[in-house]
Short mmCIF file of C-alpha atoms in Angstrom, two decimals:
data_model
loop_
_atom_site.label_atom_id
_atom_site.label_comp_id
_atom_site.label_asym_id
_atom_site.label_seq_id
_atom_site.Cartn_x
_atom_site.Cartn_y
_atom_site.Cartn_z
CA MET A 176 46.47 59.79 107.99
CA ARG A 177 46.98 63.04 106.09
CA ILE A 178 46.04 63.21 102.42
CA ALA A 179 46.62 65.84 99.72
CA TYR A 180 43.79 65.93 97.18
CA ILE A 181 44.52 67.33 93.69
CA SER A 182 41.36 68.31 91.83
CA THR A 183 39.11 71.09 90.71
CA CYS A 184 37.37 72.42 93.80
CA GLN A 185 34.06 73.99 94.76
CA PRO A 186 32.74 76.64 94.28
CA ARG A 187 33.99 75.92 90.73
CA LYS A 188 30.98 74.37 88.95
CA CYS A 189 32.52 71.12 87.84
CA GLY A 190 31.57 67.47 88.28
CA LEU A 191 35.06 66.58 89.53
CA ALA A 192 34.88 69.33 92.13
CA THR A 193 31.64 67.87 93.47
CA PHE A 194 33.05 64.34 93.38
CA ASN A 195 36.21 65.40 95.22
CA GLU A 196 34.20 67.21 97.90
CA ASN A 197 32.09 64.12 98.54
CA LEU A 198 35.15 61.89 98.57
CA ILE A 199 36.91 64.03 101.17
CA GLN A 200 33.90 64.07 103.47
CA ALA A 201 33.38 60.32 103.11
CA VAL A 202 37.05 59.47 103.76
CA ASP A 203 37.18 61.84 106.74
CA HIS A 204 34.21 59.97 108.21
CA TYR A 205 35.96 56.64 107.78
CA ILE A 206 39.46 57.73 108.85
CA PRO A 207 39.07 59.79 112.05
CA PHE A 208 41.15 62.98 112.23
CA SER A 209 42.26 62.74 108.57
CA SER A 210 40.80 66.21 108.06
CA SER A 211 43.23 67.78 110.56
CA GLY A 212 46.24 67.49 108.25
CA SER A 213 44.64 66.86 104.87
CA PHE A 214 44.26 69.62 102.29
CA ILE A 215 43.33 70.37 98.68
CA VAL A 216 45.48 71.49 95.76
CA ALA A 217 42.95 73.22 93.50
CA LEU A 218 43.05 73.60 89.70
CA ASN A 219 42.04 76.98 88.27
CA ASP A 220 41.15 77.43 84.60
CA SER A 221 42.67 80.92 84.39
CA GLU A 222 45.81 82.78 85.50
CA ASP A 223 43.86 84.41 88.32
CA LYS A 224 44.71 82.62 91.59
CA TYR A 225 41.71 84.34 93.21
CA GLN A 226 39.28 83.22 90.50
CA TYR A 227 37.28 81.16 93.01
CA ASP A 228 36.46 81.84 96.65
CA TYR A 229 37.91 78.65 98.14
CA ASP A 230 37.63 77.69 101.79
CA ASP A 231 40.67 77.25 104.01
CA ARG A 232 41.14 73.57 103.06
CA VAL A 233 42.69 74.76 99.79
CA LYS A 234 46.36 75.29 100.62
CA PHE A 235 47.74 75.63 97.08
CA VAL A 236 46.27 76.78 93.75
CA ILE A 237 47.54 75.72 90.31
CA SER A 238 46.87 77.88 87.27
CA GLN A 239 46.03 75.26 84.66
CA GLU A 240 48.53 76.30 81.98
CA ARG A 241 51.43 77.39 84.22
CA VAL A 242 53.84 74.46 84.40
CA SER A 243 55.88 76.06 87.20
CA ASP A 244 52.80 75.83 89.44
CA TYR A 245 52.80 72.03 89.08
CA LEU A 246 56.42 71.83 90.23
CA SER A 247 55.74 74.21 93.13
CA ALA A 248 52.70 72.17 94.12
CA ALA A 249 54.80 69.00 94.25
CA SER A 250 57.38 70.74 96.45
CA PHE A 251 54.61 71.99 98.74
CA ILE A 252 53.10 68.51 99.04
CA ASN A 253 56.50 66.90 99.68
CA SER A 254 57.17 69.25 102.60
CA SER A 255 53.64 69.09 104.04
CA GLY A 256 53.97 65.77 105.86
CA VAL A 257 51.09 64.02 104.06
CA GLU A 258 51.26 60.25 103.66
CA MET A 259 49.16 59.97 100.49
CA CYS A 260 48.19 62.08 97.50
CA CYS A 261 44.87 61.51 95.70
CA ILE A 262 44.63 62.83 92.12
CA GLN A 263 41.38 63.24 90.19
CA HIS A 264 42.10 62.86 86.49
CA GLU A 265 40.31 64.21 83.43
CA PHE A 266 42.32 65.36 80.42
CA GLY A 267 40.50 68.71 80.29
CA ILE A 268 41.45 70.05 83.73
CA TYR A 269 45.26 69.89 83.42
CA GLY A 270 47.42 72.15 81.29
CA GLY A 271 49.67 71.38 78.37
CA SER A 272 48.88 69.16 75.41
CA ASN A 273 46.39 66.53 76.63
CA GLY A 274 47.09 67.55 80.24
CA MET A 275 50.80 66.79 80.04
CA HIS A 276 51.71 69.28 82.79
CA LEU A 277 50.47 66.80 85.40
CA LEU A 278 53.46 64.58 84.58
CA ALA A 279 55.78 67.31 85.85
CA LEU A 280 54.03 67.17 89.21
CA VAL A 281 54.09 63.38 89.62
CA ARG A 282 57.75 63.21 88.56
CA ALA A 283 58.62 65.56 91.41
CA LEU A 284 56.26 63.98 93.95
CA GLN A 285 57.97 62.11 96.78
CA VAL A 286 54.87 60.66 98.44
CA PRO A 287 52.76 57.80 97.02
CA TYR A 288 49.69 58.77 95.06
CA THR A 289 46.41 57.18 94.04
CA ILE A 290 45.03 58.32 90.70
CA ILE A 291 41.32 58.19 89.90
CA PHE A 292 40.67 57.99 86.15
CA HIS A 293 37.24 59.46 85.39
CA THR A 294 37.82 58.78 81.68
CA VAL A 295 39.61 55.89 79.97
CA LEU A 296 39.93 56.31 76.20
CA LEU A 297 39.33 53.36 73.89
CA SER A 298 41.35 54.86 71.02
CA PRO A 299 43.89 57.24 72.55
CA ASN A 300 46.32 59.10 70.35
CA PRO A 301 50.01 58.35 71.09
CA GLU A 302 50.32 61.25 73.52
CA GLN A 303 47.15 60.37 75.42
CA PHE A 304 48.30 56.75 75.64
CA SER A 305 51.73 57.79 76.95
CA ILE A 306 50.31 60.15 79.57
CA THR A 307 47.78 57.62 80.86
CA LYS A 308 50.39 54.87 80.95
CA LYS A 309 52.96 56.96 82.82
CA LEU A 310 50.46 58.25 85.36
CA ALA A 311 49.23 54.71 86.05
CA ASP A 312 52.68 53.09 86.16
CA LYS A 313 53.98 55.46 88.82
CA ALA A 314 50.80 55.40 90.92
CA ALA A 315 50.55 53.39 94.12
CA LYS A 316 47.04 52.44 93.00
CA VAL A 317 44.77 53.22 90.05
CA VAL A 318 41.02 53.60 90.60
CA VAL A 319 38.32 53.39 87.94
CA MET A 320 34.54 53.18 88.30
CA SER A 321 33.54 50.30 86.05
CA ARG A 322 34.70 46.77 85.25
CA LYS A 323 35.05 47.69 81.59
CA ALA A 324 37.54 50.40 82.52
CA VAL A 325 39.63 47.79 84.35
CA ARG A 326 39.68 45.64 81.21
CA MET A 327 40.54 48.61 79.00
CA LEU A 328 43.50 49.56 81.19
CA ARG A 329 44.70 45.97 80.99
CA ASP A 330 44.15 45.37 77.28
CA ILE A 331 44.96 48.80 75.82
CA TYR A 332 47.39 50.36 78.30
CA ARG A 333 48.96 47.16 79.64
CA ILE A 334 48.28 48.04 83.28
CA PRO A 335 48.16 44.86 85.41
CA THR A 336 44.73 44.33 86.96
CA SER A 337 46.44 43.78 90.32
CA ARG A 338 47.29 47.50 90.35
CA VAL A 339 43.76 48.64 89.48
CA GLN A 340 40.78 48.81 91.82
CA CYS A 341 37.19 49.29 90.69
CA ILE A 342 35.21 51.51 93.07
CA PRO A 343 31.79 52.66 91.78
CA HIS A 344 30.89 56.34 91.49
CA GLY A 345 29.47 57.48 94.81
CA VAL A 346 25.99 58.97 95.20
CA PRO A 347 24.44 61.21 97.89
CA ASP A 348 23.13 59.60 101.05
CA PHE A 349 19.74 61.32 101.15
CA GLU A 350 16.37 60.08 102.35
CA LYS A 351 13.86 59.37 99.59
CA PRO A 352 11.26 62.18 99.58
CA ASP A 353 7.57 61.93 98.69
CA ALA A 354 7.51 62.18 94.89
CA GLU A 355 4.22 64.05 94.48
CA LEU A 356 4.89 66.60 97.23
CA THR A 357 8.39 67.15 95.89
CA LYS A 358 7.07 67.65 92.35
CA GLN A 359 4.72 70.33 93.65
CA ARG A 360 7.44 72.06 95.66
CA LEU A 361 9.77 72.14 92.66
CA GLY A 362 7.04 73.66 90.53
CA LEU A 363 7.16 70.85 87.98
CA PRO A 364 4.18 70.63 85.60
CA LYS A 365 1.35 68.26 86.51
CA GLY A 366 1.34 64.95 84.68
CA LYS A 367 4.25 62.74 83.67
CA THR A 368 7.79 64.11 83.87
CA LEU A 369 10.74 62.95 81.79
CA LEU A 370 14.06 64.34 83.03
CA THR A 371 17.62 64.76 81.80
CA PHE A 372 20.19 66.77 83.75
CA GLY A 373 23.79 67.83 83.32
CA LEU A 374 25.80 70.40 81.39
CA LEU A 375 24.24 70.93 77.95
CA GLY A 376 26.10 70.30 74.72
CA PRO A 377 25.76 68.50 71.38
CA SER A 378 27.34 65.34 72.81
CA LYS A 379 24.30 64.72 75.06
CA GLY A 380 21.93 63.57 72.29
CA LEU A 381 18.98 65.56 73.65
CA GLU A 382 17.56 65.84 70.13
CA THR A 383 16.68 62.13 70.25
CA THR A 384 14.35 62.59 73.23
CA ILE A 385 12.71 65.65 71.69
CA GLN A 386 12.16 63.71 68.45
CA ALA A 387 10.45 60.98 70.51
CA LEU A 388 8.02 63.42 72.13
CA PRO A 389 5.34 63.47 69.39
CA GLU A 390 4.72 59.71 69.74
CA ILE A 391 4.91 59.87 73.54
CA CYS A 392 2.60 62.86 73.84
CA ALA A 393 0.08 61.31 71.42
CA LYS A 394 -0.52 58.56 74.00
CA HIS A 395 0.28 60.56 77.13
CA PRO A 396 -0.57 64.21 76.42
CA ASP A 397 0.25 65.30 79.97
CA THR A 398 3.96 64.42 79.51
CA ARG A 399 6.65 67.09 79.86
CA TYR A 400 10.37 66.71 79.11
CA VAL A 401 12.46 68.69 81.63
CA ILE A 402 16.08 69.48 80.73
CA LEU A 403 17.87 70.60 83.90
CA GLY A 404 21.27 72.23 83.64
CA LYS A 405 23.35 75.06 82.24
CA THR A 406 25.15 75.01 78.92
CA HIS A 407 28.69 73.65 79.22
CA PRO A 408 31.04 76.61 79.97
CA GLY A 409 33.35 75.78 77.04
CA ILE A 410 30.43 75.60 74.62
CA PHE A 411 28.86 78.77 76.03
CA LYS A 412 32.17 80.61 75.64
CA ASN A 413 32.45 79.66 71.96
CA SER A 414 28.83 79.66 70.79
CA GLY A 415 26.61 81.00 73.58
CA GLU A 416 23.18 79.36 73.84
CA SER A 417 23.01 78.30 70.17
CA TYR A 418 22.66 74.62 71.12
CA ARG A 419 19.78 75.24 73.52
CA GLU A 420 18.14 77.46 70.91
CA SER A 421 18.47 74.67 68.31
CA LEU A 422 16.59 72.32 70.64
CA ILE A 423 13.80 74.85 71.04
CA ARG A 424 13.53 75.21 67.25
CA LEU A 425 13.39 71.43 66.86
CA ALA A 426 10.55 71.19 69.40
CA GLN A 427 8.68 73.95 67.56
CA GLN A 428 9.09 72.17 64.22
CA LEU A 429 7.69 68.98 65.77
CA GLY A 430 4.83 70.80 67.48
CA VAL A 431 5.90 69.78 70.99
CA GLU A 432 7.33 73.07 72.27
CA ASP A 433 4.71 73.14 75.04
CA HIS A 434 6.01 69.79 76.28
CA LEU A 435 9.64 70.95 76.60
CA VAL A 436 10.79 72.67 79.81
CA PHE A 437 14.28 74.12 80.37
CA ILE A 438 15.58 74.80 83.87
CA SER A 439 18.93 76.54 83.37
CA ASN A 440 20.36 76.12 86.85
CA PHE A 441 23.35 74.43 88.47
CA VAL A 442 21.47 72.91 91.41
CA SER A 443 22.75 71.55 94.71
CA GLU A 444 23.02 67.81 95.22
CA LYS A 445 20.04 67.87 97.57
CA GLU A 446 17.90 69.67 95.01
CA LEU A 447 19.11 67.33 92.27
CA HIS A 448 18.11 64.35 94.38
CA ASN A 449 14.65 65.90 94.71
CA TYR A 450 14.30 66.29 90.95
CA LEU A 451 15.40 62.68 90.40
CA SER A 452 12.96 61.42 93.01
CA ALA A 453 10.10 63.46 91.55
CA CYS A 454 10.55 62.57 87.87
CA ASP A 455 8.71 59.63 86.35
CA ILE A 456 11.46 58.58 83.94
CA TYR A 457 15.09 59.69 83.73
CA VAL A 458 16.56 59.65 80.21
CA THR A 459 20.22 59.60 79.12
CA PRO A 460 20.13 59.67 75.29
CA TYR A 461 23.90 59.93 74.70
CA PRO A 462 24.67 59.34 70.99
CA ASN A 463 27.66 56.97 71.27
CA GLU A 464 29.06 54.26 73.50
CA ALA A 465 32.32 55.91 74.54
CA GLN A 466 31.47 56.99 78.06
CA ILE A 467 33.15 54.90 80.73
CA THR A 468 31.76 56.84 83.72
CA SER A 469 28.57 58.87 84.09
CA GLY A 470 28.04 60.61 87.39
CA THR A 471 24.58 61.71 86.27
CA LEU A 472 23.52 58.12 85.62
CA SER A 473 24.93 57.00 88.98
CA TYR A 474 22.95 59.74 90.73
CA ALA A 475 19.75 58.67 88.97
CA VAL A 476 20.17 55.03 90.00
CA GLY A 477 21.11 56.12 93.51
CA ALA A 478 17.89 58.09 93.78
CA GLY A 479 15.85 55.10 92.62
CA ALA A 480 14.70 56.66 89.34
CA ALA A 481 13.27 54.66 86.46
CA VAL A 482 16.09 55.05 83.91
CA VAL A 483 15.90 54.73 80.13
CA SER A 484 19.25 55.05 78.38
CA THR A 485 21.27 54.39 75.27
CA PRO A 486 23.74 51.50 75.72
CA TYR A 487 26.92 53.46 76.38
CA TRP A 488 29.55 51.58 78.39
CA HIS A 489 28.62 52.72 81.88
CA ALA A 490 24.88 52.34 81.24
CA VAL A 491 25.23 48.73 80.04
CA GLU A 492 27.04 47.86 83.27
CA LEU A 493 25.03 49.93 85.73
CA LEU A 494 21.55 49.14 84.38
CA LYS A 495 21.86 45.38 84.06
CA ASN A 496 19.63 43.03 86.08
CA ASN A 497 16.53 45.09 85.27
CA ARG A 498 17.81 48.27 86.93
CA GLY A 499 16.91 50.26 83.81
CA MET A 500 15.94 49.94 80.15
CA LEU A 501 18.08 50.50 77.05
CA PHE A 502 17.33 51.76 73.55
CA ASP A 503 19.57 52.06 70.49
CA PHE A 504 21.71 55.13 69.79
CA ASN A 505 19.90 57.96 67.97
CA ASP A 506 16.70 55.85 67.68
CA HIS A 507 13.87 58.14 68.73
CA GLN A 508 11.21 55.70 67.56
CA GLN A 509 12.52 52.96 69.84
CA LEU A 510 12.78 55.45 72.69
CA SER A 511 9.14 56.43 72.31
CA VAL A 512 8.10 52.76 72.38
CA VAL A 513 10.11 52.10 75.57
CA ILE A 514 8.79 55.16 77.39
CA ASN A 515 5.17 54.53 76.37
CA ARG A 516 5.54 50.94 77.54
CA LEU A 517 6.65 52.08 81.00
CA LEU A 518 3.98 54.77 81.26
CA ASP A 519 1.35 52.19 80.24
CA ASN A 520 2.55 49.60 82.77
CA PRO A 521 2.83 51.01 86.33
CA THR A 522 3.81 47.60 87.75
CA GLU A 523 6.82 47.30 85.45
CA TRP A 524 7.73 50.95 86.08
CA LYS A 525 7.64 50.48 89.87
CA LYS A 526 9.75 47.32 89.66
CA LEU A 527 12.41 49.19 87.70
CA LYS A 528 12.50 51.91 90.35
CA GLN A 529 12.70 49.38 93.19
CA ASN A 530 15.61 47.55 91.57
CA ALA A 531 17.49 50.80 90.97
CA PHE A 532 16.94 52.04 94.52
CA LYS A 533 18.06 48.75 96.07
CA TYR A 534 21.30 48.73 94.08
CA GLY A 535 21.76 52.47 94.58
CA CYS A 536 22.01 51.95 98.34
CA SER A 537 25.34 50.19 97.74
CA LEU A 538 26.63 53.30 95.94
CA ARG A 539 26.06 55.77 98.74
CA TRP A 540 29.07 57.81 99.77
CA PRO A 541 29.53 56.38 103.29
CA LYS A 542 30.07 52.92 101.72
CA ILE A 543 32.18 54.22 98.83
CA GLY A 544 34.24 56.37 101.20
CA LYS A 545 34.99 53.30 103.29
CA GLN A 546 36.44 51.57 100.22
CA TYR A 547 38.69 54.55 99.47
CA GLY A 548 39.70 54.91 103.09
CA GLN A 549 40.67 51.24 103.29
CA LEU A 550 42.61 51.55 100.05
CA PHE A 551 44.59 54.53 101.37
CA LYS A 552 45.26 52.89 104.73
CA ASN A 553 46.34 49.59 103.20
CA HIS A 554 48.80 51.22 100.86
CA VAL A 555 50.37 53.37 103.55
CA LYS A 556 50.86 50.20 105.59
CA GLU A 557 52.52 48.52 102.61
CA GLU A 558 54.85 51.51 102.19
CA GLU A 559 56.05 51.31 105.79
CA ALA A 560 59.28 49.39 106.26
CA PRO A 561 58.96 46.41 108.67
CA LEU A 562 60.59 47.08 112.01
CA LEU A 563 62.58 43.85 112.26
CA SER A 564 66.19 44.91 112.55
CA GLU A 565 68.44 47.76 111.53
CA SER A 566 70.09 45.67 108.78
CA THR A 567 66.72 44.63 107.34
CA LEU A 568 65.53 48.25 107.46
CA MET A 569 68.64 49.40 105.56
CA GLN A 570 68.06 46.76 102.87
CA VAL A 571 64.47 47.87 102.42
CA LYS A 572 65.46 51.54 102.22
CA SER A 573 68.11 50.73 99.63
CA SER A 574 65.60 48.75 97.56
CA LEU A 575 63.02 51.53 97.72
CA SER A 576 65.64 54.08 96.69
CA ARG A 577 66.58 52.06 93.61
CA THR A 578 62.91 51.56 92.71
CA MET A 579 62.10 55.28 93.00
CA THR A 580 65.14 56.17 90.88
CA TRP A 581 64.10 53.68 88.19
CA ASN A 582 60.51 54.96 88.14
CA THR A 583 61.71 58.55 87.85
CA LEU A 584 63.91 57.65 84.89
CA GLU A 585 61.00 55.83 83.26
CA LEU A 586 58.87 58.96 83.43
CA LYS A 587 61.51 61.24 81.89
#
């Protein structure tokens, strides 16, 4: 089976690029020889086609805001001989208003496609609703990463659940390292380590954890809060490091600046796994519920970290059955109570880590890749006309032709 993957692509520093890379490797492992004819259509965020040093798997590059590139990409895919197209979707990576340029590509596409929605909006504006609906309606299969996303597609966008498959976010398949040795190798401070990682920006709620530090450090003075990650490129472009600087000022005002550690790096998955394995508690203090998928949270659970989080959608689902602990949005006092409770009770802390690690094993990419590979293979089989007789074959071809024409008209 040959597959065309449409996504951002490494070395672009983007969560979807990392996800797509892992997906390709996992599917190639499950479907032998798929790599021989499969390729990537990469999304650039500038007009420069040579913006990133892609490897030879990238056969076509789309400049995000150039609509003609989307039509050319569809023509290239149609003539390439692939049997399936896999599209990673986030509104921010496609050009036009709310990523509308992607519709031009799928209208022109003549091979079936699976679309993976990394975001499903609870209150879309009319244009966002229309784009999501059209992309899903024309897809051979829609994939989301949580049960709530399945229900939202059904209830808000009127997508039948029979056309949607829930496949959890995959996590790296690494061995669990020795926590203390890893902490030393990473140069983390001695004592207890709280960790948050990801691209920095005001939507992360990092202020809440910093505000909790005085109460935490009063009971556990050897605690350090490590924030791992660069500032989001869009935020850095518009306002530089002003957000990071505001966090430093907040820590100074609270007298906990010595307990706050920034590591401004975009680390490899292996190194990230080491940080997650070495930390004592992983914190996701996001300030509102509207996050349907969190790759960072999935990675933390996959590494067997003790997770403390606000109850955003993905966290409520992923951390149930004592796989993590929740605290209310923007409630630094409750957060300090929860963290002190875990630091005071090693037995409870270890149980949380064990539960997370056990469930995280089911999220590892070889198992997730198998689910995607089976999905692709099953749909290609469904698309094949049954070889019963020439008359039956002609009837099927006629029916498919009418269906494709109707779908194309629906998207116009």
